[in-house]
Amino acid sequence: MDRKAFVEKLNAQMKELNAEIDKLEAKAQQSSAEMKEKYRDEISHLKQKKTEANQKLEEVKHASEEAWEELRQGAEEAFTSMKKAFQSAWNKFK
């Protein structure tokens, strides 16, 4: 996969995950005070993971042609970690 396709794939995943955060925030608003606190903690953690993944994506976007392949693995790992965190959050609140 070339860099452009890789960046497009990660951008699409980022949009999906932003939508998932929005869903969790909406669900939190409809919850009890105790649950809101749990949602808030989890959402904060997810936003931190999202920021880390976005930083890796930006590194890939701005890397030289030679360096982007090396950064690719780090970006993939950050996105995988973020996806796992989202899955864990959804499982906690089902």
XYZ file of N, CA and C in Angstrom, residues 3 31 54 58 77 80 88:
21
model
N 1.711 5.420 0.423
C 1.447 6.339 1.535
C 0.082 6.999 1.413
N -27.335 9.016 30.992
C -27.054 8.081 32.082
C -27.191 8.751 33.441
N -3.583 10.195 16.119
C -3.572 11.321 15.187
C -2.156 11.875 15.019
N -0.112 12.168 11.532
C 0.535 13.397 11.062
C 2.007 13.155 10.741
N 0.174 0.552 14.856
C 0.076 0.120 16.253
C -0.782 1.090 17.066
N -4.385 0.492 16.109
C -4.843 -0.783 16.678
C -5.121 -0.622 18.172
N -13.112 -2.063 24.093
C -13.201 -2.281 25.530
C -14.227 -1.352 26.160
